[in-house]
Coordinates of C-alpha atoms and ligand atoms in Angstrom, one line a residue:
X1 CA 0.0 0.0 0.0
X2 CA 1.4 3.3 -0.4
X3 CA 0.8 5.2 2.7
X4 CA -1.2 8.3 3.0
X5 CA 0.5 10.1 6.2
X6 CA 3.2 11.7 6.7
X7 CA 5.6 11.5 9.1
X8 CA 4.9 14.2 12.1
X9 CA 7.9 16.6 13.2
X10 CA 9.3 16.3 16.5
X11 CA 7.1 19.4 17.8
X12 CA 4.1 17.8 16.6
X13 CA 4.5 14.7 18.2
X14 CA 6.0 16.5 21.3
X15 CA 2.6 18.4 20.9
X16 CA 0.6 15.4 20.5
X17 CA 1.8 13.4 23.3
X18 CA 1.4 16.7 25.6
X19 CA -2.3 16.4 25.0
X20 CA -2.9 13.1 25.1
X21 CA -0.5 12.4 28.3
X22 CA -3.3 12.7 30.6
X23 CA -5.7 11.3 28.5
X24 CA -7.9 8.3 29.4
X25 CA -7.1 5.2 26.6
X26 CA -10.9 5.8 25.3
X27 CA -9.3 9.3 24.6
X28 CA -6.7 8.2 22.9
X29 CA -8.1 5.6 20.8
X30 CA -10.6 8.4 19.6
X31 CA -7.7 10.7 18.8
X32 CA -6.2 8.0 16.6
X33 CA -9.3 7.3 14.7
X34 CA -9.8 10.5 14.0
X35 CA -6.2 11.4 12.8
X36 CA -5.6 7.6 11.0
X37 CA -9.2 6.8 9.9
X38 CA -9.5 3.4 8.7
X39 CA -6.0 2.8 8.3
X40 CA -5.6 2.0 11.9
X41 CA -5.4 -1.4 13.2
X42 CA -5.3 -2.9 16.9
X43 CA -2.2 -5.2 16.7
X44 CA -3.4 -8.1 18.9
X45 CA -1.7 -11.2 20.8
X46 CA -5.2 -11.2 22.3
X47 CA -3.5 -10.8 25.6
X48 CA -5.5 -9.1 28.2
X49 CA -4.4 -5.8 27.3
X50 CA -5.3 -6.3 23.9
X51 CA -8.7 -7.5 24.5
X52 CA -9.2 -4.6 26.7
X53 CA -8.4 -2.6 23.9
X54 CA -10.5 -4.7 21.0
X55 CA -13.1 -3.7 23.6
X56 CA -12.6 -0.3 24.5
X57 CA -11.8 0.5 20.3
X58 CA -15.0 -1.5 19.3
X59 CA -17.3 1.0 21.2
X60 CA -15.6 3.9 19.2
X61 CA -16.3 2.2 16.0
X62 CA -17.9 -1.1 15.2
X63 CA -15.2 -0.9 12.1
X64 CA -12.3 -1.6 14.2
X65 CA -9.6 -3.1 12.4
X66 CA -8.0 -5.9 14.3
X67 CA -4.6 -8.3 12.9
X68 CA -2.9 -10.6 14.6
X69 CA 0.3 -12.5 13.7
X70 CA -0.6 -16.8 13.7
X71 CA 3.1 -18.2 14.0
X72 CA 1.2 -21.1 13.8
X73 CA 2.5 -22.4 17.7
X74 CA 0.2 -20.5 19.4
X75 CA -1.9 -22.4 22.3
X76 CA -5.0 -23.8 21.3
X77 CA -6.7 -21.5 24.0
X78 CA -5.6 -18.7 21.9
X79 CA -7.1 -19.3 18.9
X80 CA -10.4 -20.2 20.5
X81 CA -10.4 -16.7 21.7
X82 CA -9.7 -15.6 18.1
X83 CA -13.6 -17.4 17.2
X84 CA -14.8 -16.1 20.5
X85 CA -13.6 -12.3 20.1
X86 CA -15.2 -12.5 16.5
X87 CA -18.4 -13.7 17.2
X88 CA -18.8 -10.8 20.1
X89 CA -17.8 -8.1 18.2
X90 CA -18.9 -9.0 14.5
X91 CA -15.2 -8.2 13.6
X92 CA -13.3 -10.0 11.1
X93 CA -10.1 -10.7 12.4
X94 CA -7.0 -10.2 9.9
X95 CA -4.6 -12.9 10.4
X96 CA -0.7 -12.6 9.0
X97 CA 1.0 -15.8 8.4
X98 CA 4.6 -16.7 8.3
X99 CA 6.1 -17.5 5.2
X100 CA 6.1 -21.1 4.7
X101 CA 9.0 -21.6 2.9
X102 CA 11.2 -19.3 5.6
X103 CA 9.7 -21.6 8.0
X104 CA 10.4 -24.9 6.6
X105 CA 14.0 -24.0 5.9
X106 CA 14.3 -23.1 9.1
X107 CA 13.3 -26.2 10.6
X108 CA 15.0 -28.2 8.4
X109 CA 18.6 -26.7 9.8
X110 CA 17.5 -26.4 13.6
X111 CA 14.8 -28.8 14.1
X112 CA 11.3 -27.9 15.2
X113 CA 11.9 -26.5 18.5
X114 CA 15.2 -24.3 17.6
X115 CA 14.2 -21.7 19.9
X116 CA 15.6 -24.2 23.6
X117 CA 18.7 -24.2 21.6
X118 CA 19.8 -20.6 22.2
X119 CA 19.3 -17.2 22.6
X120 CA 20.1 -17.0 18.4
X121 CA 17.9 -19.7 17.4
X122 CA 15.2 -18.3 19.5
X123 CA 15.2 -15.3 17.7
X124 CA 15.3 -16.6 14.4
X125 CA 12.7 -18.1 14.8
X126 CA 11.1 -14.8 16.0
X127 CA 12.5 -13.5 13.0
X128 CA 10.8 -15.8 10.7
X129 CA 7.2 -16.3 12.5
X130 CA 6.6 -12.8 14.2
X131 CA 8.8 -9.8 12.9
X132 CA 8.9 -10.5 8.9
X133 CA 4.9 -10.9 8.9
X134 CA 4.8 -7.8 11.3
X135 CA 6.1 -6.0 8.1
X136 CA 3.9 -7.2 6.1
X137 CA 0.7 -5.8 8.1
X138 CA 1.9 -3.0 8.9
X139 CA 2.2 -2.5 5.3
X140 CA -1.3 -2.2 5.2
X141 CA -1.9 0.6 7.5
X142 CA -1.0 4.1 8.5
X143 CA -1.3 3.4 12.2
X144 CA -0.9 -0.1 14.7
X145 CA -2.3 0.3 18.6
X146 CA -0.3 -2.1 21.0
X147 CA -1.0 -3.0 24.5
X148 CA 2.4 -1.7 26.1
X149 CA 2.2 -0.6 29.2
X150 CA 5.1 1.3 30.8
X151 CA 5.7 -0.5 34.4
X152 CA 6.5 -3.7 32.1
X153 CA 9.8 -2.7 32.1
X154 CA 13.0 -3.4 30.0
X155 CA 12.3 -0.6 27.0
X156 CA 9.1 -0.4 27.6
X157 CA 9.2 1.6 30.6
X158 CA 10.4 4.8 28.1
X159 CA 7.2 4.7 25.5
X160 CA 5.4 7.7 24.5
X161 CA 1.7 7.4 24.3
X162 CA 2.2 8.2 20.8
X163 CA 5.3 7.5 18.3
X164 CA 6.5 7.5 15.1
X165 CA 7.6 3.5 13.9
X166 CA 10.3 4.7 11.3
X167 CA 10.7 0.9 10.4
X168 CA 7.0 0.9 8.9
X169 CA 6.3 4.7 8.8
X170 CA 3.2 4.4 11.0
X171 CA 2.0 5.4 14.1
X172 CA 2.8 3.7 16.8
X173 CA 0.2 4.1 19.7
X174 CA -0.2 2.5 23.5
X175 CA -2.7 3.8 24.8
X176 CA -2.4 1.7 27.7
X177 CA 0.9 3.5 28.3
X178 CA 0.4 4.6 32.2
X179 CA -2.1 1.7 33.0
X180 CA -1.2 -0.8 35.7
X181 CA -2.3 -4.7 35.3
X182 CA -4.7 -4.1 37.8
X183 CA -6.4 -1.5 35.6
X184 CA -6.5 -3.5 32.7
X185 CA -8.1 -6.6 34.8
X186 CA -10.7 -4.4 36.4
X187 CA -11.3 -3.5 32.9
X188 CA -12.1 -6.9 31.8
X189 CA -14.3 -8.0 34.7
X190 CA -16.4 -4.3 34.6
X191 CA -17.4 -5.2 30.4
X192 CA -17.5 -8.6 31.1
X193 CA -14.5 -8.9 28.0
X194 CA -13.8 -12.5 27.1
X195 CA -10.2 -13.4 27.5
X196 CA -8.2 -16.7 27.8
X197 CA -8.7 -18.8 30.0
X198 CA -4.9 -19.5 30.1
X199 CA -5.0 -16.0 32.6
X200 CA -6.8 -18.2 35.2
X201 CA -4.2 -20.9 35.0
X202 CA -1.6 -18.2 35.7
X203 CA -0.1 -17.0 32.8
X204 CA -0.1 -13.0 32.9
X205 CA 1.5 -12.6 29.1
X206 CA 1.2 -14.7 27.1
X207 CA 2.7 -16.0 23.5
X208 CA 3.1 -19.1 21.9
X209 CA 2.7 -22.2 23.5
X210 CA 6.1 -23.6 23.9
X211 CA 8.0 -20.5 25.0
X212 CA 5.2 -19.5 27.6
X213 CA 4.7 -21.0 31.0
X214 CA 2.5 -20.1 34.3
X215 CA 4.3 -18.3 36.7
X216 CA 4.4 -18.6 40.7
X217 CA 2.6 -15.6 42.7
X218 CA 4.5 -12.6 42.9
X219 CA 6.8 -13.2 40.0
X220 CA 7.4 -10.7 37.2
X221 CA 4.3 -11.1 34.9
X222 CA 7.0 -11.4 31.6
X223 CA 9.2 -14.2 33.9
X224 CA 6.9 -17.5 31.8
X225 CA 8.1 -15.8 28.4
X226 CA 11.5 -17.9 27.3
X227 CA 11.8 -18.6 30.9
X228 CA 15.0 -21.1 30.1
X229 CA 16.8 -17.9 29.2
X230 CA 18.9 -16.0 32.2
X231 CA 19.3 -12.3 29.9
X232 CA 16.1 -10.5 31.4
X233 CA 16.8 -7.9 28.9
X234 CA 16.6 -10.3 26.3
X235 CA 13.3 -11.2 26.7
X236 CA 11.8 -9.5 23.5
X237 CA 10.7 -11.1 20.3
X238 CA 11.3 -8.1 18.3
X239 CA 8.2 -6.8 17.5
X240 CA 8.7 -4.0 19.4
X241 CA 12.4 -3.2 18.3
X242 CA 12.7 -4.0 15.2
X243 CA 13.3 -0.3 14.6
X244 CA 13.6 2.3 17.6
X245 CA 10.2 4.4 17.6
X246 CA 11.5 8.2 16.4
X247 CA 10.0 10.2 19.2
Ligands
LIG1 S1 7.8 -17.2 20.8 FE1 8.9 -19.1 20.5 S2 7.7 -20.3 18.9 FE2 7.0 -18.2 18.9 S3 8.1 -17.2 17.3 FE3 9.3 -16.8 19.1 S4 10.7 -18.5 19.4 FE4 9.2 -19.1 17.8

């Protein structure tokens, strides 16, 4: 697609993120549909900050746009929330696929489950089933919504409410930015929003079945991603750094 926005100065995103600092995510989600239109999408793991969002977007326009990346491991939980979130809201949701071929190359060098064999192999195979069909999505808008929240930590705990992705020149926007988990699950239980019921089994965050576990009470809510690895700062898939966000 070629894309119909253009990339915002540094005073106008400065200016943007001033206004929208103290804004409520239902504010923020309404400032994006009015700037992007149509050519915004909710990029959803169909976490519980995602669904929160699907939710909270939804009631701004019964149009929202929703994609999600299938790496094809995902838990079979997960894609019975995909059927469930589509039959509640009427949305269609846009799936993005990796690329077969990448994929079969891939395990035919490493073997199926690559990713317990090292901090390399793990993000290839990131690489190959999350970041590449990222791309190819974003491709398709001018603007992508993620769930981030800042007290996540690692890189996250920098985000602006609104950036510019250079990588895909979009928008970049998390409007759950200054939300706590706690906000997000009183969220959930005031709409009555359907979510996984992995989250009741103890799994926070959650991402493809063999790289996610449950985790004990009061451990960090990211420790079941890759848990085999010891680099907390590792602990990315790339999604969100394929590119540093221009501020
Ligand atoms: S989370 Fe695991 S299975 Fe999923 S793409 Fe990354 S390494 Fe592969």
């Amino acid at each position: 697609m070629t894309k119909r926005i253009q990339k915002p100065t540094a005073e106008r995103l400065s200016e943007i993120n001033e206004k929208l600092e103290d804004g409520t995510p239902q504010e923020i989600l309404l400032w994006a549909h009015q700037e992007i239109g149509n050519d915004l999408a909710l990029m959803s793991s169909f976490g519980l900050e995602d669904m929160a969002l699907l939710d909270m977007f939804w009631r701004i326009t019964p149009d929202a746009r929703v994609m999600t990346l299938d790496t094809q491991r995902l838990p079979t939980e997960t894609y019975t929330l995909f059927d469930q979130a589509s039959a509640r809201y009427g949305i269609k949701v846009e799936a993005f696929y990796p690329d077969m071929d990448e994929v079969r190359a891939m395990v035919e060098e490493h073997g199926y489950n690559l990713f317990y064999k090292g901090v390399d192999n793990r993000k290839m195979c990131c690489g190959v089933r999350k970041v590449e069909p990222l791309g190819r999505a974003l491709d398709s808008v001018n603007g992508w919504i993620t769930g981030l929240r800042r007290d996540q930590g690692m890189e996250r705990g920098g985000i602006d409410i609104v950036e510019w992705d250079a990588a895909h020149d979009s928008y970049k926007i998390s409007p759950l930015a200054d939300w706590t988990f706690e906000q997000v699950e009183a969220y959930i239980a005031e709409f009555s929003v359907p979510y996984n019921e992995l989250h009741d089994r103890g799994f926070p965050s959650l991402g493809c079945d063999p790289c996610t576990r449950a985790v004990e009470p009061g451990e960090d809510i990211r420790a079941g991603r890759w848990w085999w690895e010891t680099d907390p700062d590792a602990k990315e898939c790339g999604l969100h750094l394929v590119a540093p966000a221009s501020k």
